[in-house]
Amino acid sequence: MLLSLQLGSLIGPAYACGCGAMISGRQTHVSVDRETSVVDWDGRTEQIVMRLIVRGDAADAAWIMPVPHRASVELGDRALFSELETLTAPVPATRHHFWPRSGDWPFTGSGDGADASAPSEAAPPVTVVGREQLGPFDVARLAATDPEALQTWLKQKYFELPDRLATALQPYVDQKWEYVAVRLAPRDEDALLLGELDPLRLRFASSRLVYPMRLSKLASTPQSLGLYVLAAHRMEPGGPIGGEAPRVTYAEKFTPSASPATSTEAIRKLAAGRPVFITAIEQSFPRPELIDGDHELHAAAADTSYRTMTYRGELLTVGGVPAWVLTVLGAVLVAAVAALSVSRSRRRRPVPPPPPVTVPPPLA
């Protein structure tokens, strides 16, 4: 049972994340601990699957995300994220170091060193293109030509927004984008909005791969973005859009026939069984107010594979003995042998006879 937001309640500042903006009542707080998004694009249709882990003291909240075209919305598959996390996990590797570090003998004695209704004619139009209830989500899909009209409709339907969020929506209104507005609440009406929410899956037509980010500039704390991108080629953002340089942490071709169906079923389903190049991208936004656009991703110059390596430092040993110990002992032994050799050579060297004594001639 969904809990309604109280009519006329005062709304506090929006919490913006890479996926849109989340808001709760002024007397309550909700924040996103972790956001992960999966974006699938076949050149004509884009799908975004979002998983949010939230915390706070709110019993319900509202969330809005702009989309470039009319979207269908349904619940996503939780298994999709665990499959991708497993597939793209860093590869463990070992790097040996010669000299002992913290954790190595003799310092600790161990050998280990582990180094996302029809409008009225008297007002700017807002069109409701669909409304569904999906698990804990009350979803409204909207089209609007004026951000103020959109804000008014949302307030009337308990999706109340702060004024600065309506202003932030203006670029999307100018581009004639549509919106997905969601009210969310726990399944248990006595519980708070905590933990991992059911994933939502949005699907819309798009001739370009775009991930909305503008609303994140409303955030008051540093933001981070994690994206899994499924497309025909390795994809990369066109620019940092006000954040640090995006980092590719994984890039690899995924062929369904070459991967066990039991471990990648959700990935196969999202990609409709077609081969895709999976690119994992991480980006930080230390100053979200500098965000100046949406991410537009395009094919990289080459489909170069990449795997993140996680290195574990390990002390170099020979037969279980630290190599540095053997080296030091060897050096000491060599020095001792050299010193002994020098000493012996000195003892064996013959002693030359003293020079003859010349008697001076007698004085006259």
CSV table of N, CA, C and O in Angstrom, one decimal, residues 167-237:
chain,number,residue,atom,x,y,z
A,167,THR,N,12.9,25.3,-12.0
A,167,THR,CA,13.8,26.1,-12.8
A,167,THR,C,14.8,25.2,-13.5
A,167,THR,O,15.2,25.4,-14.7
A,168,ALA,N,15.3,24.2,-12.8
A,168,ALA,CA,16.3,23.3,-13.4
A,168,ALA,C,15.7,22.5,-14.5
A,168,ALA,O,16.4,22.0,-15.4
A,169,LEU,N,14.4,22.3,-14.5
A,169,LEU,CA,13.7,21.5,-15.6
A,169,LEU,C,13.6,22.3,-16.9
A,169,LEU,O,13.3,21.7,-17.9
A,170,GLN,N,13.8,23.6,-16.9
A,170,GLN,CA,13.6,24.5,-18.1
A,170,GLN,C,14.3,24.0,-19.3
A,170,GLN,O,13.8,23.9,-20.4
A,171,PRO,N,15.6,23.5,-19.2
A,171,PRO,CA,16.3,23.1,-20.4
A,171,PRO,C,15.6,21.9,-21.1
A,171,PRO,O,15.6,21.7,-22.3
A,172,TYR,N,15.0,21.0,-20.2
A,172,TYR,CA,14.3,19.8,-20.8
A,172,TYR,C,13.0,20.2,-21.4
A,172,TYR,O,12.6,19.7,-22.4
A,173,VAL,N,12.3,21.2,-20.8
A,173,VAL,CA,11.1,21.7,-21.4
A,173,VAL,C,11.4,22.4,-22.8
A,173,VAL,O,10.7,22.2,-23.8
A,174,ASP,N,12.5,23.1,-22.9
A,174,ASP,CA,12.9,23.7,-24.1
A,174,ASP,C,13.1,22.7,-25.2
A,174,ASP,O,12.9,22.9,-26.4
A,175,GLN,N,13.7,21.5,-24.8
A,175,GLN,CA,13.9,20.5,-25.8
A,175,GLN,C,12.7,19.5,-26.0
A,175,GLN,O,12.9,18.6,-26.7
A,176,LYS,N,11.6,19.9,-25.3
A,176,LYS,CA,10.4,19.1,-25.5
A,176,LYS,C,10.5,17.6,-25.0
A,176,LYS,O,10.0,16.7,-25.5
A,177,TRP,N,11.3,17.5,-23.9
A,177,TRP,CA,11.4,16.2,-23.3
A,177,TRP,C,10.2,15.9,-22.5
A,177,TRP,O,9.3,16.8,-22.2
A,178,GLU,N,10.0,14.6,-22.1
A,178,GLU,CA,8.9,14.2,-21.2
A,178,GLU,C,9.5,13.8,-19.9
A,178,GLU,O,10.8,13.9,-19.7
A,179,TYR,N,8.7,13.4,-18.9
A,179,TYR,CA,9.1,13.2,-17.6
A,179,TYR,C,8.5,11.9,-17.0
A,179,TYR,O,7.3,11.6,-17.3
A,180,VAL,N,9.3,11.3,-16.1
A,180,VAL,CA,8.7,10.2,-15.3
A,180,VAL,C,8.8,10.6,-13.9
A,180,VAL,O,9.8,10.9,-13.3
A,181,ALA,N,7.6,10.8,-13.3
A,181,ALA,CA,7.5,11.2,-11.9
A,181,ALA,C,7.0,10.0,-11.0
A,181,ALA,O,6.1,9.2,-11.4
A,182,VAL,N,7.7,9.7,-9.9
A,182,VAL,CA,7.5,8.5,-9.1
A,182,VAL,C,7.3,8.9,-7.7
A,182,VAL,O,8.0,9.7,-7.1
A,183,ARG,N,6.2,8.4,-7.1
A,183,ARG,CA,6.1,8.4,-5.6
A,183,ARG,C,6.5,7.0,-5.1
A,183,ARG,O,6.1,6.0,-5.7
A,184,LEU,N,7.3,7.0,-4.1
A,184,LEU,CA,7.8,5.7,-3.6
A,184,LEU,C,7.6,5.6,-2.1
A,184,LEU,O,7.8,6.6,-1.4
A,185,ALA,N,7.3,4.4,-1.6
A,185,ALA,CA,7.2,4.2,-0.2
A,185,ALA,C,7.5,2.7,0.1
A,185,ALA,O,7.4,1.9,-0.8
A,186,PRO,N,7.8,2.4,1.3
A,186,PRO,CA,8.0,1.0,1.7
A,186,PRO,C,6.8,0.1,1.5
A,186,PRO,O,5.7,0.7,1.5
A,187,ARG,N,7.0,-1.2,1.3
A,187,ARG,CA,5.8,-2.1,1.2
A,187,ARG,C,5.0,-2.1,2.5
A,187,ARG,O,3.8,-2.2,2.6
A,188,ASP,N,5.8,-2.1,3.6
A,188,ASP,CA,5.2,-2.0,5.0
A,188,ASP,C,4.9,-0.6,5.3
A,188,ASP,O,5.8,0.2,5.4
A,189,GLU,N,3.6,-0.2,5.5
A,189,GLU,CA,3.3,1.2,5.8
A,189,GLU,C,3.8,1.7,7.1
A,189,GLU,O,3.8,2.9,7.3
A,190,ASP,N,4.3,0.8,8.0
A,190,ASP,CA,4.9,1.3,9.2
A,190,ASP,C,6.4,1.5,9.1
A,190,ASP,O,7.0,1.9,10.1
A,191,ALA,N,7.0,1.2,8.0
A,191,ALA,CA,8.4,1.2,7.8
A,191,ALA,C,8.9,2.5,7.2
A,191,ALA,O,8.1,3.2,6.6
A,192,LEU,N,10.2,2.8,7.4
A,192,LEU,CA,10.8,4.0,6.8
A,192,LEU,C,11.3,3.6,5.4
A,192,LEU,O,11.5,2.4,5.1
A,193,LEU,N,11.6,4.6,4.6
A,193,LEU,CA,12.2,4.3,3.3
A,193,LEU,C,13.7,4.1,3.4
A,193,LEU,O,14.5,5.0,3.5
A,194,LEU,N,14.1,2.8,3.5
A,194,LEU,CA,15.4,2.5,3.8
A,194,LEU,C,15.9,1.3,2.9
A,194,LEU,O,15.0,0.5,2.5
A,195,GLY,N,17.2,1.3,2.6
A,195,GLY,CA,17.7,0.1,1.9
A,195,GLY,C,17.6,0.1,0.4
A,195,GLY,O,17.4,1.2,-0.2
A,196,GLU,N,17.7,-1.0,-0.2
A,196,GLU,CA,17.7,-1.2,-1.6
A,196,GLU,C,16.3,-1.2,-2.2
A,196,GLU,O,15.4,-2.0,-1.8
A,197,LEU,N,15.9,-0.3,-3.1
A,197,LEU,CA,14.6,-0.2,-3.7
A,197,LEU,C,14.6,-1.2,-4.9
A,197,LEU,O,15.6,-1.5,-5.5
A,198,ASP,N,13.4,-1.6,-5.3
A,198,ASP,CA,13.3,-2.4,-6.5
A,198,ASP,C,13.7,-1.6,-7.7
A,198,ASP,O,13.5,-0.4,-7.8
A,199,PRO,N,14.5,-2.2,-8.6
A,199,PRO,CA,15.0,-1.4,-9.8
A,199,PRO,C,13.8,-1.0,-10.7
A,199,PRO,O,12.8,-1.7,-10.8
A,200,LEU,N,13.9,0.1,-11.3
A,200,LEU,CA,13.0,0.6,-12.3
A,200,LEU,C,13.6,0.5,-13.7
A,200,LEU,O,14.8,0.9,-13.8
A,201,ARG,N,12.8,0.1,-14.7
A,201,ARG,CA,13.3,0.0,-16.1
A,201,ARG,C,12.6,1.0,-17.0
A,201,ARG,O,11.3,0.8,-17.1
A,202,LEU,N,13.2,1.9,-17.6
A,202,LEU,CA,12.6,2.9,-18.5
A,202,LEU,C,13.1,2.5,-19.9
A,202,LEU,O,14.2,2.2,-20.1
A,203,ARG,N,12.1,2.6,-20.9
A,203,ARG,CA,12.4,2.3,-22.2
A,203,ARG,C,11.8,3.4,-23.1
A,203,ARG,O,10.7,3.7,-23.0
A,204,PHE,N,12.7,4.0,-24.0
A,204,PHE,CA,12.2,5.0,-24.9
A,204,PHE,C,13.0,5.1,-26.2
A,204,PHE,O,14.1,4.6,-26.2
A,205,ALA,N,12.4,5.6,-27.2
A,205,ALA,CA,13.1,5.8,-28.5
A,205,ALA,C,14.2,6.8,-28.4
A,205,ALA,O,14.0,7.9,-27.8
A,206,SER,N,15.3,6.6,-29.0
A,206,SER,CA,16.4,7.6,-29.0
A,206,SER,C,17.4,7.2,-30.1
A,206,SER,O,17.9,6.1,-30.1
A,207,SER,N,17.7,8.2,-30.9
A,207,SER,CA,18.7,8.0,-31.9
A,207,SER,C,20.1,8.3,-31.4
A,207,SER,O,21.1,8.2,-32.2
A,208,ARG,N,20.2,8.7,-30.2
A,208,ARG,CA,21.6,9.0,-29.6
A,208,ARG,C,21.5,8.4,-28.1
A,208,ARG,O,20.4,8.4,-27.5
A,209,LEU,N,22.7,8.1,-27.6
A,209,LEU,CA,22.8,7.5,-26.3
A,209,LEU,C,23.0,8.7,-25.3
A,209,LEU,O,24.0,9.3,-25.3
A,210,VAL,N,22.0,9.0,-24.5
A,210,VAL,CA,22.0,10.1,-23.6
A,210,VAL,C,21.6,9.6,-22.2
A,210,VAL,O,20.7,8.8,-22.0
A,211,TYR,N,22.3,10.1,-21.2
A,211,TYR,CA,22.0,9.9,-19.8
A,211,TYR,C,21.8,11.2,-19.1
A,211,TYR,O,22.7,12.0,-18.9
A,212,PRO,N,20.5,11.4,-18.6
A,212,PRO,CA,20.2,12.7,-18.0
A,212,PRO,C,21.0,13.0,-16.7
A,212,PRO,O,21.1,12.1,-15.9
A,213,MET,N,21.6,14.2,-16.6
A,213,MET,CA,22.5,14.5,-15.5
A,213,MET,C,22.2,15.9,-14.9
A,213,MET,O,22.7,16.3,-13.9
A,214,ARG,N,21.5,16.8,-15.7
A,214,ARG,CA,21.4,18.2,-15.3
A,214,ARG,C,20.9,18.4,-13.9
A,214,ARG,O,21.3,19.3,-13.2
A,215,LEU,N,19.9,17.6,-13.5
A,215,LEU,CA,19.3,17.8,-12.2
A,215,LEU,C,20.2,17.5,-11.0
A,215,LEU,O,20.0,17.9,-9.9
A,216,SER,N,21.3,16.8,-11.3
A,216,SER,CA,22.3,16.5,-10.3
A,216,SER,C,23.0,17.8,-9.8
A,216,SER,O,23.6,17.8,-8.7
A,217,LYS,N,22.9,18.9,-10.5
A,217,LYS,CA,23.6,20.1,-10.1
A,217,LYS,C,22.9,20.7,-8.8
A,217,LYS,O,23.4,21.6,-8.2
A,218,LEU,N,21.7,20.2,-8.5
A,218,LEU,CA,21.0,20.7,-7.3
A,218,LEU,C,21.5,20.1,-6.0
A,218,LEU,O,21.2,20.5,-4.9
A,219,ALA,N,22.4,19.0,-6.2
A,219,ALA,CA,22.8,18.4,-5.0
A,219,ALA,C,23.7,19.3,-4.1
A,219,ALA,O,24.5,20.1,-4.7
A,220,SER,N,23.7,19.1,-2.8
A,220,SER,CA,24.5,19.9,-1.9
A,220,SER,C,25.7,19.2,-1.5
A,220,SER,O,26.6,19.8,-0.8
A,221,THR,N,25.9,17.9,-1.8
A,221,THR,CA,27.1,17.2,-1.5
A,221,THR,C,27.7,16.6,-2.7
A,221,THR,O,27.0,16.4,-3.7
A,222,PRO,N,29.0,16.2,-2.7
A,222,PRO,CA,29.6,15.6,-3.8
A,222,PRO,C,28.8,14.3,-4.3
A,222,PRO,O,28.3,13.6,-3.5
A,223,GLN,N,28.8,14.2,-5.6
A,223,GLN,CA,28.1,13.1,-6.2
A,223,GLN,C,29.0,12.1,-7.0
A,223,GLN,O,30.1,12.5,-7.4
A,224,SER,N,28.5,10.9,-7.2
A,224,SER,CA,29.3,9.9,-8.0
A,224,SER,C,28.3,9.2,-8.9
A,224,SER,O,27.1,9.0,-8.6
A,225,LEU,N,28.8,8.8,-10.0
A,225,LEU,CA,28.0,8.2,-11.0
A,225,LEU,C,28.7,6.8,-11.4
A,225,LEU,O,29.9,6.8,-11.7
A,226,GLY,N,27.9,5.8,-11.4
A,226,GLY,CA,28.3,4.5,-11.9
A,226,GLY,C,27.4,4.0,-13.0
A,226,GLY,O,26.2,3.9,-12.8
A,227,LEU,N,28.0,3.8,-14.2
A,227,LEU,CA,27.2,3.4,-15.4
A,227,LEU,C,27.7,2.1,-16.0
A,227,LEU,O,28.9,1.9,-16.1
A,228,TYR,N,26.8,1.2,-16.3
A,228,TYR,CA,27.1,0.1,-17.2
A,228,TYR,C,26.4,0.3,-18.5
A,228,TYR,O,25.2,0.6,-18.6
A,229,VAL,N,27.2,0.4,-19.6
A,229,VAL,CA,26.7,0.7,-20.9
A,229,VAL,C,26.7,-0.5,-21.8
A,229,VAL,O,27.8,-1.0,-22.0
A,230,LEU,N,25.6,-0.9,-22.4
A,230,LEU,CA,25.5,-2.0,-23.3
A,230,LEU,C,25.2,-1.4,-24.7
A,230,LEU,O,24.1,-0.8,-24.9
A,231,ALA,N,26.1,-1.6,-25.6
A,231,ALA,CA,25.9,-1.0,-27.0
A,231,ALA,C,26.7,-1.9,-28.0
A,231,ALA,O,27.4,-2.8,-27.6
A,232,ALA,N,26.7,-1.5,-29.2
A,232,ALA,CA,27.4,-2.2,-30.3
A,232,ALA,C,28.9,-2.1,-30.2
A,232,ALA,O,29.6,-2.9,-30.6
A,233,HIS,N,29.3,-1.0,-29.6
A,233,HIS,CA,30.8,-0.7,-29.4
A,233,HIS,C,31.1,-0.2,-28.0
A,233,HIS,O,30.2,0.1,-27.2
A,234,ARG,N,32.4,-0.1,-27.8
A,234,ARG,CA,32.8,0.5,-26.5
A,234,ARG,C,32.4,2.0,-26.6
A,234,ARG,O,32.6,2.7,-27.5
A,235,MET,N,31.7,2.4,-25.5
A,235,MET,CA,31.2,3.8,-25.5
A,235,MET,C,32.0,4.7,-24.4
A,235,MET,O,32.5,4.1,-23.5
A,236,GLU,N,32.0,6.0,-24.7
A,236,GLU,CA,32.6,6.9,-23.8
A,236,GLU,C,31.9,8.2,-23.8
A,236,GLU,O,31.3,8.6,-24.8
A,237,PRO,N,31.9,8.9,-22.7
A,237,PRO,CA,31.2,10.2,-22.6
A,237,PRO,C,31.9,11.2,-23.5
A,237,PRO,O,33.1,11.2,-23.7
